[in-house]
Structure formats: structure tokens, C-alpha cells
mmCIF file of C-alpha atoms in Angstrom:
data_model
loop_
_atom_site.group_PDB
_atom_site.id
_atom_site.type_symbol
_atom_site.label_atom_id
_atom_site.label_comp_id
_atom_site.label_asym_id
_atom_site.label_seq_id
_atom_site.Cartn_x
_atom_site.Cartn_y
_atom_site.Cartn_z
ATOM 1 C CA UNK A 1 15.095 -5.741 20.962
ATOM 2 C CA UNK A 2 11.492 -5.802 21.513
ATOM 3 C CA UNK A 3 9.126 -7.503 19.105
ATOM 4 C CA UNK A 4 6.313 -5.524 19.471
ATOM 5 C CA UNK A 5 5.754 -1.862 17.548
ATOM 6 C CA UNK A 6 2.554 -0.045 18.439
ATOM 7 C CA UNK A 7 0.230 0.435 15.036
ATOM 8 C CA UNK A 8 0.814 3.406 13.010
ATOM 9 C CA UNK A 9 -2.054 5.977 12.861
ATOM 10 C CA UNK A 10 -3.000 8.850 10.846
ATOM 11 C CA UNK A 11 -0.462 11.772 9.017
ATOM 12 C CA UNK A 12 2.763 13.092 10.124
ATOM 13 C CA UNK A 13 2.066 12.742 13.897
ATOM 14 C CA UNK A 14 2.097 8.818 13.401
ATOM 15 C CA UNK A 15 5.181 9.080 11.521
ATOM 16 C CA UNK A 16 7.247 10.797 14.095
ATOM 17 C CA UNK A 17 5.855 8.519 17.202
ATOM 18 C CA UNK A 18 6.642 5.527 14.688
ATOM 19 C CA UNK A 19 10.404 7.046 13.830
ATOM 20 C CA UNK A 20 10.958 8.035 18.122
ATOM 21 C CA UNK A 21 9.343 3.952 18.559
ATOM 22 C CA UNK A 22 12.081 2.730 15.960
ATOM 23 C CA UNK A 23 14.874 4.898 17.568
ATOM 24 C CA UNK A 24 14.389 4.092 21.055
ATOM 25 C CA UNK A 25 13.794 0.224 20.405
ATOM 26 C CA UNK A 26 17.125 -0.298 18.759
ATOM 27 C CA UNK A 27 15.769 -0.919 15.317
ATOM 28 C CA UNK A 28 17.970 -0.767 12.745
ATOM 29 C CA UNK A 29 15.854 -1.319 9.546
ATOM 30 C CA UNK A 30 16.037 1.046 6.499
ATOM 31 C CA UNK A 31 13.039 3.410 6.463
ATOM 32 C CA UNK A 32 12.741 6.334 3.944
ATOM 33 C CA UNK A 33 9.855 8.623 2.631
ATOM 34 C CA UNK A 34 9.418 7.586 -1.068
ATOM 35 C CA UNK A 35 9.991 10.934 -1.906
ATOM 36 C CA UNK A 36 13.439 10.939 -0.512
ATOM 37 C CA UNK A 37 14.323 7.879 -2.530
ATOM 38 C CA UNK A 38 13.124 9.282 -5.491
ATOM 39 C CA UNK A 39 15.631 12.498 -4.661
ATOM 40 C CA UNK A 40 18.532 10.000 -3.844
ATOM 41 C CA UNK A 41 18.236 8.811 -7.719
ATOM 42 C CA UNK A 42 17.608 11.582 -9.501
ATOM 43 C CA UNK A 43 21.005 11.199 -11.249
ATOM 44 C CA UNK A 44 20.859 7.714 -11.600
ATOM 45 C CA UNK A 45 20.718 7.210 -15.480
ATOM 46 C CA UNK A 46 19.244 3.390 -14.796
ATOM 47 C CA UNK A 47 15.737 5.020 -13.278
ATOM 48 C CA UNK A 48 12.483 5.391 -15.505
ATOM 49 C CA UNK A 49 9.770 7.628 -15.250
ATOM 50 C CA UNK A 50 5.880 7.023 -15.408
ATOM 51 C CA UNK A 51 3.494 8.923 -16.592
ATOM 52 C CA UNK A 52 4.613 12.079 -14.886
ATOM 53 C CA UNK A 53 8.136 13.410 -13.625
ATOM 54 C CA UNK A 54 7.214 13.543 -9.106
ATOM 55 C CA UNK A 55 9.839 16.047 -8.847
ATOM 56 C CA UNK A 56 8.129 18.189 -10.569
ATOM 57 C CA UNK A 57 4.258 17.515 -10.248
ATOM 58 C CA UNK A 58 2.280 17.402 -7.333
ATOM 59 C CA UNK A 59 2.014 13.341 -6.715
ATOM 60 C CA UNK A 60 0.005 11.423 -4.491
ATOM 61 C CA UNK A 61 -0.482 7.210 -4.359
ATOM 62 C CA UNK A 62 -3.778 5.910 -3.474
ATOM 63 C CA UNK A 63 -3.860 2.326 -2.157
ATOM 64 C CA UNK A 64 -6.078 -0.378 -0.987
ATOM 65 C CA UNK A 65 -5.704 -2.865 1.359
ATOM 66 C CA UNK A 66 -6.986 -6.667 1.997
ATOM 67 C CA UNK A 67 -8.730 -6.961 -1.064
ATOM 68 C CA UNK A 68 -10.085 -7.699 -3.565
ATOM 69 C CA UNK A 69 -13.702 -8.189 -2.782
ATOM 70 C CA UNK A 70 -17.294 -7.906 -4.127
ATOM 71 C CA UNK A 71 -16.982 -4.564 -4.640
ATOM 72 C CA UNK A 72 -13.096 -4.306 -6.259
ATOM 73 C CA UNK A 73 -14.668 -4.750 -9.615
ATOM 74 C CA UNK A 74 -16.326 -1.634 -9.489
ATOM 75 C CA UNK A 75 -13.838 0.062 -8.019
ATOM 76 C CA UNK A 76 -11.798 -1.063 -10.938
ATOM 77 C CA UNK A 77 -14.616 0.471 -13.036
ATOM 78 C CA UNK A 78 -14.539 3.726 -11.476
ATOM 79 C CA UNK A 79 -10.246 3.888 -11.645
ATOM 80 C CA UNK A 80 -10.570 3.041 -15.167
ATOM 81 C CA UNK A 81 -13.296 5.864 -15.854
ATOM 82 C CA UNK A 82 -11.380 8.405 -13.630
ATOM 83 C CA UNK A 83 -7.747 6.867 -15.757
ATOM 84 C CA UNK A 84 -6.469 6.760 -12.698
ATOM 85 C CA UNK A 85 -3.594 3.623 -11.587
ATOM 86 C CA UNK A 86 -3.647 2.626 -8.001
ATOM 87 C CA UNK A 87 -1.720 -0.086 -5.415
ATOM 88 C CA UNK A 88 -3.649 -3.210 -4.460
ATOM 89 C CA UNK A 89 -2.556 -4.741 -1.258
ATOM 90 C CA UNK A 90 -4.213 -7.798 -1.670
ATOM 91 C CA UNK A 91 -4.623 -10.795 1.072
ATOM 92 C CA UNK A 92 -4.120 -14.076 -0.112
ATOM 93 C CA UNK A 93 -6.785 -16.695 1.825
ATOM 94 C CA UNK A 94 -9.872 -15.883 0.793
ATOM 95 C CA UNK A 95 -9.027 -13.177 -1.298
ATOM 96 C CA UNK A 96 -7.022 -13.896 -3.937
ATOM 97 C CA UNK A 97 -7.986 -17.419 -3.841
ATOM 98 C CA UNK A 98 -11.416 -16.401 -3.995
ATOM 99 C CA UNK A 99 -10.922 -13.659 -6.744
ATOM 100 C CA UNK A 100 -8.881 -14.501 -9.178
ATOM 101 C CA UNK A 101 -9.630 -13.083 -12.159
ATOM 102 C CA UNK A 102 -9.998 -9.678 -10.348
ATOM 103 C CA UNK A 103 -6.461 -9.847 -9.159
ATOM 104 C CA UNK A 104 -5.873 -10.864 -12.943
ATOM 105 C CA UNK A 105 -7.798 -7.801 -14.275
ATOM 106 C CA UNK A 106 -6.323 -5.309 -11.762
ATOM 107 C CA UNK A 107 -3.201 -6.366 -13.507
ATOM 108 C CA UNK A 108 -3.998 -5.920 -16.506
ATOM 109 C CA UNK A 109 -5.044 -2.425 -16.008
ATOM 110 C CA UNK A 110 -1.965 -1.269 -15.259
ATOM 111 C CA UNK A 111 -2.194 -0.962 -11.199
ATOM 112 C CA UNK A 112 0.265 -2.255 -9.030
ATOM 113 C CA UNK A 113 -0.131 -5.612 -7.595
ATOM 114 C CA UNK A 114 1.262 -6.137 -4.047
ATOM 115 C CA UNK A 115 1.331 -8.522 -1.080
ATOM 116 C CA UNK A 116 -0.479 -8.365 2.466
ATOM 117 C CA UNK A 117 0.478 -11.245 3.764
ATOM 118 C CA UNK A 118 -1.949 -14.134 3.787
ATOM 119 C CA UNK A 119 -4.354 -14.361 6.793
ATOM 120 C CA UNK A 120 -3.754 -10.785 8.134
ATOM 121 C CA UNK A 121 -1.871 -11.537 11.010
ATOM 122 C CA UNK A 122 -0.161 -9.150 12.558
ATOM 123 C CA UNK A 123 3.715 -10.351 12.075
ATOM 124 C CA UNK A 124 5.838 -8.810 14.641
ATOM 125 C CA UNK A 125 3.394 -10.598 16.915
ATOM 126 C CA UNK A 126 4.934 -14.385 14.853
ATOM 127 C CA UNK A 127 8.096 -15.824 14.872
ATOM 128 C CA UNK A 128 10.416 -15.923 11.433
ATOM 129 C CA UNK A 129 8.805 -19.183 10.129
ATOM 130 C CA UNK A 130 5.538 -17.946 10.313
ATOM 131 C CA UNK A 131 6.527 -14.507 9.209
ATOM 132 C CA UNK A 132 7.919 -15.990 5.774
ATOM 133 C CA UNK A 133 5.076 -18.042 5.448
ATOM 134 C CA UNK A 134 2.501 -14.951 5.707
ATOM 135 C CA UNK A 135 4.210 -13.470 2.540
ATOM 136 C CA UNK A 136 5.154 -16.042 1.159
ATOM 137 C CA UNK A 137 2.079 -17.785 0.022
ATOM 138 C CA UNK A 138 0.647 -14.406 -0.729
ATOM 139 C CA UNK A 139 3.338 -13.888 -3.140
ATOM 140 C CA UNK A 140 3.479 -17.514 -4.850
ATOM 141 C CA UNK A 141 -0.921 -17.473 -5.380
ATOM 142 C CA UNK A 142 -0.623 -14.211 -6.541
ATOM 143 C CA UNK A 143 2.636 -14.984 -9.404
ATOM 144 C CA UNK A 144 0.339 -18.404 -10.495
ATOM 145 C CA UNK A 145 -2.601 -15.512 -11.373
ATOM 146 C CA UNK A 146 -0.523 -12.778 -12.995
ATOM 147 C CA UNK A 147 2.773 -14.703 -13.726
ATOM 148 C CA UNK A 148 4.406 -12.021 -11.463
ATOM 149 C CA UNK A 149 5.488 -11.835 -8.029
ATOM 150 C CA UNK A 150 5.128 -8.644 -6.289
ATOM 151 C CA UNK A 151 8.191 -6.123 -5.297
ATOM 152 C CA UNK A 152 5.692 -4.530 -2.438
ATOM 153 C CA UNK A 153 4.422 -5.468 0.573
ATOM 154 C CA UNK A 154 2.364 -3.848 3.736
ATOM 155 C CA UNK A 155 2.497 -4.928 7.081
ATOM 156 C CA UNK A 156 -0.904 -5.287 8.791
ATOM 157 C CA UNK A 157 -1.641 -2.724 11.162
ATOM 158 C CA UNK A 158 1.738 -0.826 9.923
ATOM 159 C CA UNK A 159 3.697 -3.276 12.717
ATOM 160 C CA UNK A 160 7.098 -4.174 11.129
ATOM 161 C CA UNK A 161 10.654 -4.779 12.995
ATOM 162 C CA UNK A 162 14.283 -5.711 11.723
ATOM 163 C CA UNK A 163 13.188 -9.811 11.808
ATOM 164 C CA UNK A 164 9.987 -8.721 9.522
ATOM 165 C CA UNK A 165 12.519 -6.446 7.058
ATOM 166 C CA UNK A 166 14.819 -9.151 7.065
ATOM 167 C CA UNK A 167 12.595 -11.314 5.352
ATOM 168 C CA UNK A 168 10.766 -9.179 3.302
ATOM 169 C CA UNK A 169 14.086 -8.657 1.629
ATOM 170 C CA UNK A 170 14.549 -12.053 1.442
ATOM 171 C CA UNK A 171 11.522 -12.617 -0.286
ATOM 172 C CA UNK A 172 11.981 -9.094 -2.637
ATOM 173 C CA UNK A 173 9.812 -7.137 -0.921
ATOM 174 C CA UNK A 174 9.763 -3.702 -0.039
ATOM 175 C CA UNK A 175 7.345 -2.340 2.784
ATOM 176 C CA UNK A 176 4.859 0.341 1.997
ATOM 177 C CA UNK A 177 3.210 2.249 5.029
ATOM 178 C CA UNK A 178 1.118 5.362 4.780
ATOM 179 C CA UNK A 179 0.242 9.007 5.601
ATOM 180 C CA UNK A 180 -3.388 9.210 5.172
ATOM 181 C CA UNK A 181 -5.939 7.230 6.604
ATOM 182 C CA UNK A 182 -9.868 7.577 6.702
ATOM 183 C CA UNK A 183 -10.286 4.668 8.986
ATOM 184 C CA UNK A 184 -12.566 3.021 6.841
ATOM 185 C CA UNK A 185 -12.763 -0.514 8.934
ATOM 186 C CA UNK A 186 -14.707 1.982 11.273
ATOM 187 C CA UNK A 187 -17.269 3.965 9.350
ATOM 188 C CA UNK A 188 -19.987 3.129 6.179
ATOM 189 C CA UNK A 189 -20.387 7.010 5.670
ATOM 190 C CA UNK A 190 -18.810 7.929 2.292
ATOM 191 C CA UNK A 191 -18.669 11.332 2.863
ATOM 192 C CA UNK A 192 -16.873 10.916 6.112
ATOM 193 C CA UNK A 193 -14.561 9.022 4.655
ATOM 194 C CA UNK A 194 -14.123 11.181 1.817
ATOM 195 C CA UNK A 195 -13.655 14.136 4.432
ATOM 196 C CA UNK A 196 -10.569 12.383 6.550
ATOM 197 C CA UNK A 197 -8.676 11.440 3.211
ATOM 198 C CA UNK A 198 -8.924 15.166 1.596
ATOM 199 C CA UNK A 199 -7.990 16.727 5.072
ATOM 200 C CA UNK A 200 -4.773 14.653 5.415
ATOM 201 C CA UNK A 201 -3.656 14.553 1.608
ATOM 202 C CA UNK A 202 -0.580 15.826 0.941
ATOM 203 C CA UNK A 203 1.822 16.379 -1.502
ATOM 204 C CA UNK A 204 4.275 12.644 -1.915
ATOM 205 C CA UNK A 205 1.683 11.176 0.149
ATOM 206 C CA UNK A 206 -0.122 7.716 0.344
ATOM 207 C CA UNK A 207 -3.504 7.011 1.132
ATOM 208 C CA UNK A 208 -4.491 3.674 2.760
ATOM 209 C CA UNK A 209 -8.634 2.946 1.754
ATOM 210 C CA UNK A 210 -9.932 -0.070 2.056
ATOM 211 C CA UNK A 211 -11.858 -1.760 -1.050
ATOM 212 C CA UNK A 212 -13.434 -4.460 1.308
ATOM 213 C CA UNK A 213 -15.770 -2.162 3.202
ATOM 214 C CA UNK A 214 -19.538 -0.637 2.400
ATOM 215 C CA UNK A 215 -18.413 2.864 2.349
ATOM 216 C CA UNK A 216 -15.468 2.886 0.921
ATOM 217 C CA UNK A 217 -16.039 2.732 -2.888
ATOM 218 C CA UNK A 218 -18.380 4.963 -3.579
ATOM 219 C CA UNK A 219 -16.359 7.577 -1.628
ATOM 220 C CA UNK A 220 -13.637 7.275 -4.537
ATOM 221 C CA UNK A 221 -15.238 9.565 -7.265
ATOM 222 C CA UNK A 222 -15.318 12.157 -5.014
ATOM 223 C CA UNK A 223 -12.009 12.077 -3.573
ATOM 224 C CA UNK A 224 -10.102 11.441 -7.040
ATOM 225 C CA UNK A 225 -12.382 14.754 -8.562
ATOM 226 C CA UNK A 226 -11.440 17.072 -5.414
ATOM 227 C CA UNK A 227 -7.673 16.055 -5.148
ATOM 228 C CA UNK A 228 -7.159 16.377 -9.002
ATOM 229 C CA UNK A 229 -8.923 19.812 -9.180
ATOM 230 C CA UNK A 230 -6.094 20.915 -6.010
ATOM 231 C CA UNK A 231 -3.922 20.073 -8.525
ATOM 232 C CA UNK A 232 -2.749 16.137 -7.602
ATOM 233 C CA UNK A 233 -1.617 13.697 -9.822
ATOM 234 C CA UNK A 234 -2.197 9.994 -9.298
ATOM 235 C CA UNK A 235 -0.104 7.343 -9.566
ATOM 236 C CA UNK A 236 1.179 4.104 -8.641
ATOM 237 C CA UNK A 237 4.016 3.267 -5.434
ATOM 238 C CA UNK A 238 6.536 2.642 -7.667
ATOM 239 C CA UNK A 239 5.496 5.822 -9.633
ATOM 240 C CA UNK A 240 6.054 8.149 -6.960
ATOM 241 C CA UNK A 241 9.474 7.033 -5.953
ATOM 242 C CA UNK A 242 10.715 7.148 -9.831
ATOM 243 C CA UNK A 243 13.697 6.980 -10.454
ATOM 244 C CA UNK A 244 14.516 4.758 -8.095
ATOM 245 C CA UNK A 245 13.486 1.408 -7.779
ATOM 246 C CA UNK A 246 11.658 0.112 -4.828
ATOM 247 C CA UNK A 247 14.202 -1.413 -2.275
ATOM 248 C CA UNK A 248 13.255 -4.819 -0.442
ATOM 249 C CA UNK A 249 13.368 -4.942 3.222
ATOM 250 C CA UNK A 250 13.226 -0.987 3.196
ATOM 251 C CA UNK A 251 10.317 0.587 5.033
ATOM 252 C CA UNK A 252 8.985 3.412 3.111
ATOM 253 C CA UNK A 253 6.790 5.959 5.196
ATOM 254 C CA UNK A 254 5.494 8.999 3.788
#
């Protein structure tokens, strides 16, 4: 089977040229909108709620990636003003390492903590060793910080394949991809970026924002105020999929 996947891009069109890419390759990896494994264990007595029943209320996630950075700490002002609980993908060389106490405090506030691999490299472009060693350091710096290892993980660029899900269950680690996407690595303009995230939200779906980049942050206000007046509620990953539990080596695309 071919090693290479082509990235994913923006919304449901990205989805289905991902899924067709997946089918036609051979993979055989477990993928599976969060939303359809919350359905799967509805009935499943072991399952907690958060804050809010997702079967019921109109959910969406909002994460960051390859953080934290000079500017997570105000984010992390501005999520605690708003009381709203988000998912750090966080990259471990000169991240974490260099930010410590802000991957301590982003724990402590309640968000969820999770892994993007070390350097950024793109894994289905490395071979297994390599692979393991991406997410694995990432997920030993980060446990020495918070005492925790996390249960979540996002592939750079959105490239995974069976030999990256293999591991990532190895290691615990389900894989988190997205459905909406301002493309903040490519603009500073806040209210651009603002406008591409409140066009593509949808209802079970997961932004990807970027807390390393000029615009980005001060774009958040406005996007938390408009979603929440249409009616969203936000929460965490592992929030949305509630009552299940976040499986590792599954791929879960909105």
C-alpha cells in the first residue's frame, strides 16, 4: 500500500476525497466522525458526560495546533473569560520544552492536552522507528509537565496511514483530524480568519486554529461570541464524542 496520503483540506469536501484516498489505497485503519462514536455508545452505561449531553445540544470542538507559544497565554486568558475548554495539540521541541508552565496551566484549566508529534514532520513520509519516536517524546515531555500522558494525537498536515494508526495505538493514542479550517499559517487578518471558521462551522464539528500565528488570537473573541449566539456549545474532543471514550489508533474525522 502506498505511504503517501495527500493533506486534508477544508469541510466536508476534504473528508470525502480523504475517505475515496483511504478506499482506493487499501487502507484499512478505523476512521469514524466523533459524532458517530458518540451514537455507537449511547447505551453504554460505562460512558460519562461533560458539561453538556452532544446528542442533544448543538456541539462544536475548537482546537489548536503546534503550540503553545508567546501568545497561548493570552489565549488562555481569553478561553478562561469566554469559560470556554478547548484541545491543545501541542509540539514537543521547542514548544513544550520551551513552555512549560503554559502546557502546565492549560492543564490546569481544564482543556485537553494532546500530542503533535515532536518536530512536525510529516509521518507517513518516515519509517515506523521514526514514526514512534515523533509521538513518543511528545508524549513522555508532556506526562513529566502534567503527570499525564495524552489519549489524542494529530497528524501533521492530516497525513496518517495503517503503519501511523498502528502505532498511535500502540502508544494510546487516538487521531483527531478536522472539518474547519481558516488557514491561519497563511493569513495575519483576524477578520479573515474569523470569516473562514464561521462559514465552515457546523454542528459535531472541529475547528483546527493555530495559537502560534499573529492573527490568530485575537480572532477568538469574535468567533466564540458569533458561534455561541447561533446557538453552539463548546467543548473539549473527548466532550463531543461522550459517551464513548476516545479509541487509539482510530482516526476520527468530522
Amino acid at each position: 500500500m502506498p505511504r503517501k496520503m495527500p493533506p486534508s483540506g477544508i469541510g466536508l469536501t476534504a473528508a470525502l476525497v480523504t475517505a475515496l484516498t483511504l478506499a482506493l489505497s487499501g487502507c484499512s485503519m478505523e476512521t469514524t466522525a466523533p459524532a458517530s462514536a458518540r451514537g455507537e455508545a449511547a447505551s453504554d452505561a460505562k460512558g460519562t458526560f461533560g458539561p453538556v449531553d452532544c446528542r442533544k445540544a448543538k456541539c462544536i470542538a475548537l482546537t489548536f495546533d503546534a503550540g503553545p507559544g508567546k501568545d497561548t497565554p493570552r489565549l488562555l486568558d481569553i478561553l478562561e473569560e469566554k469559560k470556554v475548554h478547548a484541545t491543545f495539540f501541542l509540539l514537543g521541541k521547542d514548544h513544550v520544552l520551551t513552555y512549560p508552565d503554559v502546557v502546565r496551566r492549560i492543564e490546569d484549566e481544564g482543556h485537553e492536552v494532546a500530542n503533535h508529534t515532536w518536530t512536525h514532520k510529516v509521518l507517513t513520509d518516515q519509517e515506523p522507528d521514526a514514526i514512534r519516536a515523533e509521538l513518543e517524546k511528545t508524549q513522555t515531555a508532556i506526562e513529566k509537565i502534567t503527570g499525564k500522558k495524552p489519549r489524542l494525537m494529530r497528524p501533521p498536515q492530516g497525513r496518517t496511514d495503517d503503519t501511523v494508526s498502528g502505532i498511535s495505538k500502540d502508544l494510546g493514542l487516538s487521531q483527531v483530524l478536522w472539518s474547519a479550517t481558516a488557514k491561519d499559517y497563511s493569513t495575519n487578518d483576524s477578520a479573515l480568519i474569523e470569516k473562514r471558521i464561521l462559514e465552515q462551522a457546523s454542528k459535531d464539528g472541529v475547528i483546527l486554529l493555530h495559537d502560534i500565528y499573529k492573527g490568530t488570537v485575537p480572532a477568538v473573541p469574535g468567533i466564540i461570541d458569533a458561534l455561541q449566539k447561533d446557538g453552539y456549545t463548546f467543548v473539549t474532543v473527548p466532550e463531543l464524542m461522550a459517551p464513548a471514550e476516545p479509541q487509539p489508533g482510530t482516526v476520527y474525522r468530522p
